[in-house]
mmCIF file of C-alpha atoms in Angstrom:
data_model
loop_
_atom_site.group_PDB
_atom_site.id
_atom_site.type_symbol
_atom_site.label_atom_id
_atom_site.label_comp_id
_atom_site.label_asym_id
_atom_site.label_seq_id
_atom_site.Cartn_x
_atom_site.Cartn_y
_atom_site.Cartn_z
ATOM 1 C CA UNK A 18 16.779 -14.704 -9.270
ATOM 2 C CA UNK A 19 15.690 -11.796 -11.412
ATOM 3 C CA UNK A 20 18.594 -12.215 -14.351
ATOM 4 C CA UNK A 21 18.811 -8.295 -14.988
ATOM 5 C CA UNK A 22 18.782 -7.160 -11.322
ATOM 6 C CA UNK A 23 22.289 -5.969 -10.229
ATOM 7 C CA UNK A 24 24.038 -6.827 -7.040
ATOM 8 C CA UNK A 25 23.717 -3.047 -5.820
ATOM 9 C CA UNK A 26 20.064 -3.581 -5.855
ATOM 10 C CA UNK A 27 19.759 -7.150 -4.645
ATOM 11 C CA UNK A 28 21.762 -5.573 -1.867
ATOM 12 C CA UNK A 29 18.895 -2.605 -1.759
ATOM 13 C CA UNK A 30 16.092 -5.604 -0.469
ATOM 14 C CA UNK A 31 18.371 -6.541 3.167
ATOM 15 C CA UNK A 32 19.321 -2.798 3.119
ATOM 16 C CA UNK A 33 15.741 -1.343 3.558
ATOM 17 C CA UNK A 34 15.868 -3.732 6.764
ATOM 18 C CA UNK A 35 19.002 -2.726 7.763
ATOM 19 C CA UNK A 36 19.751 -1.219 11.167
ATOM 20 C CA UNK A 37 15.565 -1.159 12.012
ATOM 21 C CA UNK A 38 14.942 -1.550 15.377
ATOM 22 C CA UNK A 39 11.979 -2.308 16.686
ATOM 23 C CA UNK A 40 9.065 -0.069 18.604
ATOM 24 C CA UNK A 41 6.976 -1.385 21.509
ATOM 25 C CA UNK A 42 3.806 -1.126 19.667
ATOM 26 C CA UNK A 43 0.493 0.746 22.108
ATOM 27 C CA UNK A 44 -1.608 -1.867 23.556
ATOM 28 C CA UNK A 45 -4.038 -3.650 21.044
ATOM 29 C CA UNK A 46 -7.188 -5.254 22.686
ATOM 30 C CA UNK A 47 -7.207 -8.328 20.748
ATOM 31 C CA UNK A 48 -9.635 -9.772 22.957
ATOM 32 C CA UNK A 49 -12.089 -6.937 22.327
ATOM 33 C CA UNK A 50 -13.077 -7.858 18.571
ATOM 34 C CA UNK A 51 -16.571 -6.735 17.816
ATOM 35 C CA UNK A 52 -18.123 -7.715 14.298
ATOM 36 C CA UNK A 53 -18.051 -4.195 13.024
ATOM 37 C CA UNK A 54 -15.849 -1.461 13.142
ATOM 38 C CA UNK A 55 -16.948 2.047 11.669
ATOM 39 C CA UNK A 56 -15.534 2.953 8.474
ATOM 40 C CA UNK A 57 -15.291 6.082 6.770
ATOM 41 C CA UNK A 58 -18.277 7.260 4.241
ATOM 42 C CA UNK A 59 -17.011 8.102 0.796
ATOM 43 C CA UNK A 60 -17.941 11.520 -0.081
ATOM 44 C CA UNK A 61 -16.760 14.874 -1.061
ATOM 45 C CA UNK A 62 -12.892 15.374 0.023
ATOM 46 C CA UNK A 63 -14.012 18.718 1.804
ATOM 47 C CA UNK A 64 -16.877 16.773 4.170
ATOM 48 C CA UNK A 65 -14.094 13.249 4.616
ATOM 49 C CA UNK A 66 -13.438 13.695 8.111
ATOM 50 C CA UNK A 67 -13.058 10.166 8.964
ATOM 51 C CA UNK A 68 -13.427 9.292 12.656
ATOM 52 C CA UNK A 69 -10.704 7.189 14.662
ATOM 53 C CA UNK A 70 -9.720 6.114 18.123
ATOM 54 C CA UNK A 71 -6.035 5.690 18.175
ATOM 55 C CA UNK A 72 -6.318 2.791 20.717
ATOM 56 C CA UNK A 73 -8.154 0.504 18.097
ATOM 57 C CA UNK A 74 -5.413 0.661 16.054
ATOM 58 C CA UNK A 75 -2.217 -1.980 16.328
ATOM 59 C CA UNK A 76 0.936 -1.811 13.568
ATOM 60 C CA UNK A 77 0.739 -5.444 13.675
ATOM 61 C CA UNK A 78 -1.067 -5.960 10.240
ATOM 62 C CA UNK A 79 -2.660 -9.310 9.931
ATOM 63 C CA UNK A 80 -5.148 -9.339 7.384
ATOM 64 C CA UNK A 81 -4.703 -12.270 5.435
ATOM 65 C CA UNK A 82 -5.636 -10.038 1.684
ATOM 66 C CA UNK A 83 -2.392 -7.571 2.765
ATOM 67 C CA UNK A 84 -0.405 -9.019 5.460
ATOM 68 C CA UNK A 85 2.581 -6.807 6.671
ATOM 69 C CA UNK A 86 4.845 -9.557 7.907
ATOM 70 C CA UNK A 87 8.660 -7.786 8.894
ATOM 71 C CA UNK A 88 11.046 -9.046 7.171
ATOM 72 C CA UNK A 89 9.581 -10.256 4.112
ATOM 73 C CA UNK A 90 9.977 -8.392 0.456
ATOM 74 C CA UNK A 91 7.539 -8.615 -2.388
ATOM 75 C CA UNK A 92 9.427 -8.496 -5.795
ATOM 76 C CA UNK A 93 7.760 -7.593 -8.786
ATOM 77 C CA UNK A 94 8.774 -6.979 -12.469
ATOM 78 C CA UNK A 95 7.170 -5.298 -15.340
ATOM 79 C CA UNK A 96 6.918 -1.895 -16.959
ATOM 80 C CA UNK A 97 6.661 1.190 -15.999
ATOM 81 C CA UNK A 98 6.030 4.937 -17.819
ATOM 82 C CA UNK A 99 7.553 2.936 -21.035
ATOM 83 C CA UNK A 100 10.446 1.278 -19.210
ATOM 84 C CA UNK A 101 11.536 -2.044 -17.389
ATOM 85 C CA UNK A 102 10.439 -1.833 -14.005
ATOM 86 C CA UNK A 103 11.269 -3.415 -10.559
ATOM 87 C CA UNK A 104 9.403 -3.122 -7.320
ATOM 88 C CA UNK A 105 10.763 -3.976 -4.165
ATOM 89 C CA UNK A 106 8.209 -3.898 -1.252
ATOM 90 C CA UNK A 107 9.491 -4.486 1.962
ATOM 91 C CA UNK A 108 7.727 -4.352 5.931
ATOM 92 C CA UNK A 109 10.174 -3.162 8.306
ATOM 93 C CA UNK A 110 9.847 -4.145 12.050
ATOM 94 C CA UNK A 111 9.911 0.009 12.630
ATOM 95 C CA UNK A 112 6.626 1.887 13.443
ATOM 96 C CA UNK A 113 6.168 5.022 13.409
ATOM 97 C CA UNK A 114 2.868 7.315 15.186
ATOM 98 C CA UNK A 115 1.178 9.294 12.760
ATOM 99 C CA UNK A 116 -2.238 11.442 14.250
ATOM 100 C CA UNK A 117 -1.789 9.240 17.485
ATOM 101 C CA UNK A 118 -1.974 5.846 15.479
ATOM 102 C CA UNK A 119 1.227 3.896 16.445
ATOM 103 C CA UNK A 120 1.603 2.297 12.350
ATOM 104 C CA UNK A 121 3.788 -0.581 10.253
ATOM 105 C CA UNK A 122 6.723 1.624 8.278
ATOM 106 C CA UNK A 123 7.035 0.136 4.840
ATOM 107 C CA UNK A 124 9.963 0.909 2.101
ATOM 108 C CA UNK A 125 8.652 0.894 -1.640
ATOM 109 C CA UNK A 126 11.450 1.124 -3.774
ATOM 110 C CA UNK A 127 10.618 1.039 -7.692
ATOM 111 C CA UNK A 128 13.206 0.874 -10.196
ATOM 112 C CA UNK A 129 13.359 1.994 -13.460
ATOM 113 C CA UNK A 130 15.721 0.351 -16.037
ATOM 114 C CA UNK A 131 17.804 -0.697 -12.956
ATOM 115 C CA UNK A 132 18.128 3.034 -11.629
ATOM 116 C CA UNK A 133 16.025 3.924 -8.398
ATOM 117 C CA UNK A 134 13.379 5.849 -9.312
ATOM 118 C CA UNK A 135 11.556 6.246 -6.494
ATOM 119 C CA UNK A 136 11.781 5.812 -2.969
ATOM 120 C CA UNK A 137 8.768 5.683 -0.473
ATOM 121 C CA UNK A 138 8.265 4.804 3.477
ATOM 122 C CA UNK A 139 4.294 3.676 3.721
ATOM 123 C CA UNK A 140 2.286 4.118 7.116
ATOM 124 C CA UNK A 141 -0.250 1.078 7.571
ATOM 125 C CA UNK A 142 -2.072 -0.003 10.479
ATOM 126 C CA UNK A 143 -5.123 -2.568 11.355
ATOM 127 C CA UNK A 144 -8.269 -1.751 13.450
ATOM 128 C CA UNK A 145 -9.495 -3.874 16.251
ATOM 129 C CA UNK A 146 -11.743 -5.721 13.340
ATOM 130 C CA UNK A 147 -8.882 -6.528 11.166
ATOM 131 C CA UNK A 148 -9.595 -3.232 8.676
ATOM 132 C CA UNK A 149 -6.196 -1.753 7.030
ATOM 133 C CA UNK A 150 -5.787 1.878 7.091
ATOM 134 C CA UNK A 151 -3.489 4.092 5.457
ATOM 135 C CA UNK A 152 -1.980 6.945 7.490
ATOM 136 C CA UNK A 153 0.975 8.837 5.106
ATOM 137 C CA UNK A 154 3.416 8.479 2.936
ATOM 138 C CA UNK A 155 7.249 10.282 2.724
ATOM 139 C CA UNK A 156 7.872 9.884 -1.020
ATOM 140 C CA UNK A 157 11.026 11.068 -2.921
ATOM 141 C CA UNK A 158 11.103 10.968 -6.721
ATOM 142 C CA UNK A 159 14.999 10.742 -7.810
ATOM 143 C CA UNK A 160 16.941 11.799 -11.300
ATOM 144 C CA UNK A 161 19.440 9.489 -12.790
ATOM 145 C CA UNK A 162 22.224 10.622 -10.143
ATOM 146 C CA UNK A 163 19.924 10.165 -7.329
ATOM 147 C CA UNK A 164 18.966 13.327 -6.295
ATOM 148 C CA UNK A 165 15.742 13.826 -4.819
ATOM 149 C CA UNK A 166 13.721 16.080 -7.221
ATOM 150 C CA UNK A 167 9.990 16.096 -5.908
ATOM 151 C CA UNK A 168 8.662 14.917 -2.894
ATOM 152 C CA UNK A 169 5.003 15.121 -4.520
ATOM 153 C CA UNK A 170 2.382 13.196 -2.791
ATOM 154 C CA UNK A 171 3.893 13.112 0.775
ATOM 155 C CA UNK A 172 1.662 13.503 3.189
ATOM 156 C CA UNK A 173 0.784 12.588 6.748
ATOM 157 C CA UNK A 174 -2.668 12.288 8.274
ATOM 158 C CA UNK A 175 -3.817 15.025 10.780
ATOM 159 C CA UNK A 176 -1.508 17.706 8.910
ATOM 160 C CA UNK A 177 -2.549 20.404 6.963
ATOM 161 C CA UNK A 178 -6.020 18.656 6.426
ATOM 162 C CA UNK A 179 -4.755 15.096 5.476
ATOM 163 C CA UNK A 180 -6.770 12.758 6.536
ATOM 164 C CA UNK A 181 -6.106 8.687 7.039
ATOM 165 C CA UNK A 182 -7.931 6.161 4.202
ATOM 166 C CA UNK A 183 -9.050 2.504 4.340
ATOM 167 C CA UNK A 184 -6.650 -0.186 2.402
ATOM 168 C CA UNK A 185 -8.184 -3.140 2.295
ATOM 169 C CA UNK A 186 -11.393 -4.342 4.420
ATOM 170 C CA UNK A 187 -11.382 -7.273 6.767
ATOM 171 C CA UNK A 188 -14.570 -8.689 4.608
ATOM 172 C CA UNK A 189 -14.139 -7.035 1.121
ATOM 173 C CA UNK A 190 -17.401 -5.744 0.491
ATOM 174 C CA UNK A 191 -18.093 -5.322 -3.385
ATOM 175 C CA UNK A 192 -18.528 -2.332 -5.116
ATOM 176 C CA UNK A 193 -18.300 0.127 -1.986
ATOM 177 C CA UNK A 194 -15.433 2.748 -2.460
ATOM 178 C CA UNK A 195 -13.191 4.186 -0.133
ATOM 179 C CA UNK A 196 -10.711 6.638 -0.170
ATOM 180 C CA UNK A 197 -7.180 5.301 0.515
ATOM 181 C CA UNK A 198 -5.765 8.668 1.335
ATOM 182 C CA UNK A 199 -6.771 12.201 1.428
ATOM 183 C CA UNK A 200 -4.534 15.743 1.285
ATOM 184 C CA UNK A 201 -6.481 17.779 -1.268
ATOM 185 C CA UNK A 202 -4.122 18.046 -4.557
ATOM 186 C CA UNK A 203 -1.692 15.468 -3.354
ATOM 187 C CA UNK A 204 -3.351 12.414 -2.730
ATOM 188 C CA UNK A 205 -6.477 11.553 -4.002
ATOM 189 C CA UNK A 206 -6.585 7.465 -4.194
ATOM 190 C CA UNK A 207 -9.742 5.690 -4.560
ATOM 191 C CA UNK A 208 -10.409 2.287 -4.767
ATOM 192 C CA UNK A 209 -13.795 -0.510 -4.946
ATOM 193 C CA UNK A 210 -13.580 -3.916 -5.048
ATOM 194 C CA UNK A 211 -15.140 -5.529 -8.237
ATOM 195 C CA UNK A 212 -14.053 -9.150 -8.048
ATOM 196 C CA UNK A 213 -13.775 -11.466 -5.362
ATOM 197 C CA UNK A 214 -12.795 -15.030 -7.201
ATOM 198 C CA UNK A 215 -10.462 -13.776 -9.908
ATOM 199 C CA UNK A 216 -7.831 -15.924 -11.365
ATOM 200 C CA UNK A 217 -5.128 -13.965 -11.791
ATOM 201 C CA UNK A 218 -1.849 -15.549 -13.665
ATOM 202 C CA UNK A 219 1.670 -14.436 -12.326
ATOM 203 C CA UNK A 220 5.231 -15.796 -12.781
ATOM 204 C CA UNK A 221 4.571 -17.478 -9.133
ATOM 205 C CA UNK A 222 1.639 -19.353 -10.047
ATOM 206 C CA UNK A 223 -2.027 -19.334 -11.139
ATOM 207 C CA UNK A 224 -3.993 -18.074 -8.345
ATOM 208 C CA UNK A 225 -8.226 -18.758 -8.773
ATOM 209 C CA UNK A 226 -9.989 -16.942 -5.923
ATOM 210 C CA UNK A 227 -8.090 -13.382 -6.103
ATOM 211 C CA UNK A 228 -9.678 -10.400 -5.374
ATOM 212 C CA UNK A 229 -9.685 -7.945 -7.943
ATOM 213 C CA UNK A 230 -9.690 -4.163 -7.644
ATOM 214 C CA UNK A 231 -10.271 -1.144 -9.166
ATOM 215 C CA UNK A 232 -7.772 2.186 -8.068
ATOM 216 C CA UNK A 233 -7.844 5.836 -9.654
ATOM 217 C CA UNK A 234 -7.258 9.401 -8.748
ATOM 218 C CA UNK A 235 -9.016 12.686 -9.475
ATOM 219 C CA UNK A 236 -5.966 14.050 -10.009
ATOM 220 C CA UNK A 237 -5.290 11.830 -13.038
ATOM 221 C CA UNK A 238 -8.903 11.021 -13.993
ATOM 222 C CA UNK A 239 -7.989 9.577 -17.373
ATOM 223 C CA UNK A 240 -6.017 6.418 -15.379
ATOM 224 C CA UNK A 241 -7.402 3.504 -14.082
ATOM 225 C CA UNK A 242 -5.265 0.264 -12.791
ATOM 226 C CA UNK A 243 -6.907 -3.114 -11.595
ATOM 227 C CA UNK A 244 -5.072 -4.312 -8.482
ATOM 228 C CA UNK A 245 -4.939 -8.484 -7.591
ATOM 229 C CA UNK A 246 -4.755 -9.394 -3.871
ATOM 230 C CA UNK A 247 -4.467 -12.816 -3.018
ATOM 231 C CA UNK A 248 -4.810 -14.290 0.464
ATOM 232 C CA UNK A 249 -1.725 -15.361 2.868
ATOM 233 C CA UNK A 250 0.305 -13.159 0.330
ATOM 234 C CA UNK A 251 -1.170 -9.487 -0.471
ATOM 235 C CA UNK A 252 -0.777 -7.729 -3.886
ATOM 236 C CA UNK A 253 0.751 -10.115 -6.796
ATOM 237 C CA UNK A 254 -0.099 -7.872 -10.061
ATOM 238 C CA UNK A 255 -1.005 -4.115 -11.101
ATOM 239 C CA UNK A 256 -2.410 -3.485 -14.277
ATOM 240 C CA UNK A 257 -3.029 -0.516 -16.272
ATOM 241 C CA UNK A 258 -6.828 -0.854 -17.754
ATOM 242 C CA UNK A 259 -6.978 3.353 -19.185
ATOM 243 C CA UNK A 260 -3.889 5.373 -19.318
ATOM 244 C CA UNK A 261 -0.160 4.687 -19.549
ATOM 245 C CA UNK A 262 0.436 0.808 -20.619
ATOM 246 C CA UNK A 263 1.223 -0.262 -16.977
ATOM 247 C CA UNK A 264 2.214 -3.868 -15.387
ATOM 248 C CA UNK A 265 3.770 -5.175 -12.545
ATOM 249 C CA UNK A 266 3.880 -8.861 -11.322
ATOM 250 C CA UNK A 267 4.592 -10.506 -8.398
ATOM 251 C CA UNK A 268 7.612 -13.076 -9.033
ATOM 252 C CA UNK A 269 9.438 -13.753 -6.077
ATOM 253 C CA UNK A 270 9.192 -13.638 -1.930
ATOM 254 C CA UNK A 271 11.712 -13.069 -0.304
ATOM 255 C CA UNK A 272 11.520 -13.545 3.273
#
């Protein structure tokens, strides 16, 4: 166990679970699985329109690079804005439809010298070819007393102009960017893959066919974090490369 972690927040890991009851997902034509799926272009925010079909979409996500198994929390330590920092990131069996795509409900819950700092449900789902997208986010950033004071970056595809990004590809391609999300002034992630056998070191292990990639924002152009992925598991590190000294590590599963 993580020797600094209190037993409020251990608690905090089975409590994001707690009381989730499952959806009937839509039907998912897992026997239809053509080679390709269409994926958006990267391009000017104000032309990213991408195109979807809700039925092509499951909340079940599968791909082995980020796997969304219920039930299951990734814990990872490091630092954060100058401070020690925990990450709890947990798949809950709840979905939730966002622009007609029935989607996996993940809690994010980062801590900052053992105080919740922030507090976010993710909306993920998988195409028919295995392709994560990201649909929304509700985000709450707290004070020390645990009031919510900015909800900054929340958005949900379909409103207000947002529009849905890709996570991670089936078969990474390298060096072709997507958008993860779009709501102009809100969220702005980009990311391109630039490694596909990385070894990547982490309390858990030495892992030596990673893939490595590279994430920043035009709203924060000056930042620019490497992300490590590695199969049958999903992320295990974030590091800061420009900008704030950032790093978090995978160092337990719980599941």
């Amino acid at each position: 166990m993580i020797a600094w972690l209190k037993p409020g927040v251990l608690f905090a890991v089975t409590a994001l679970l707690a009381g989730a009851t499952p959806t009937t997902s839509t039907a998912y034509r897992e026997h239809h699985h053509p080679s390709t799926c269409k994926l958006p272009v990267f391009g000017p925010g104000s032309r990213y329109h991408p195109e979807f079909d809700p039925a092509d979409f499951s909340p079940n996500v599968t791909n082995p690079w980020f796997p969304l198994k219920p039930g299951r929390t990734l814990v990872s330590t490091g630092v954060k804005d100058g401070e020690k920092a925990l990450d709890l990131f947990a798949p809950t069996p709840r979905t939730r439809v966002i622009a007609g795509v029935r989607t996996r409900v993940v809690e994010d819950r980062l801590y900052l010298n053992n105080v919740l700092h922030e507090r976010t449900s993710d909306y993920y789902a998988q195409d028919r070819c295995g392709n994560v997208w990201y649909f929304g986010e509700d985000t709450a950033e707290l004070d020390a007393h645990g009031r919510v004071i900015s909800r900054e970056g929340s958005f949900h595809a379909g409103v207000n102009g947002a529009q849905p990004g890709v996570f991670m590809q089936a078969r990474p391609q390298l060096g072709r960017k997507f958008r993860q999300e779009w709501y102009a002034g809100h969220a702005e992630d980009i990311f391109w893959l630039i490694g596909r056998n990385t070894t990547v070191t982490i309390p858990l292990g030495t892992f030596r066919h990673a893939l490595r990639t590279a994430e920043t924002t035009a709203l924060e152009p000056d930042v620019l974090d490497n992300k490590y992925y590695v199969k049958g598991i999903g992320q295990v590190a974030e590091l800061s490369v420009t900008g704030p000294a950032e790093s978090l590590r995978l160092v337990e599963i719980i599941s």
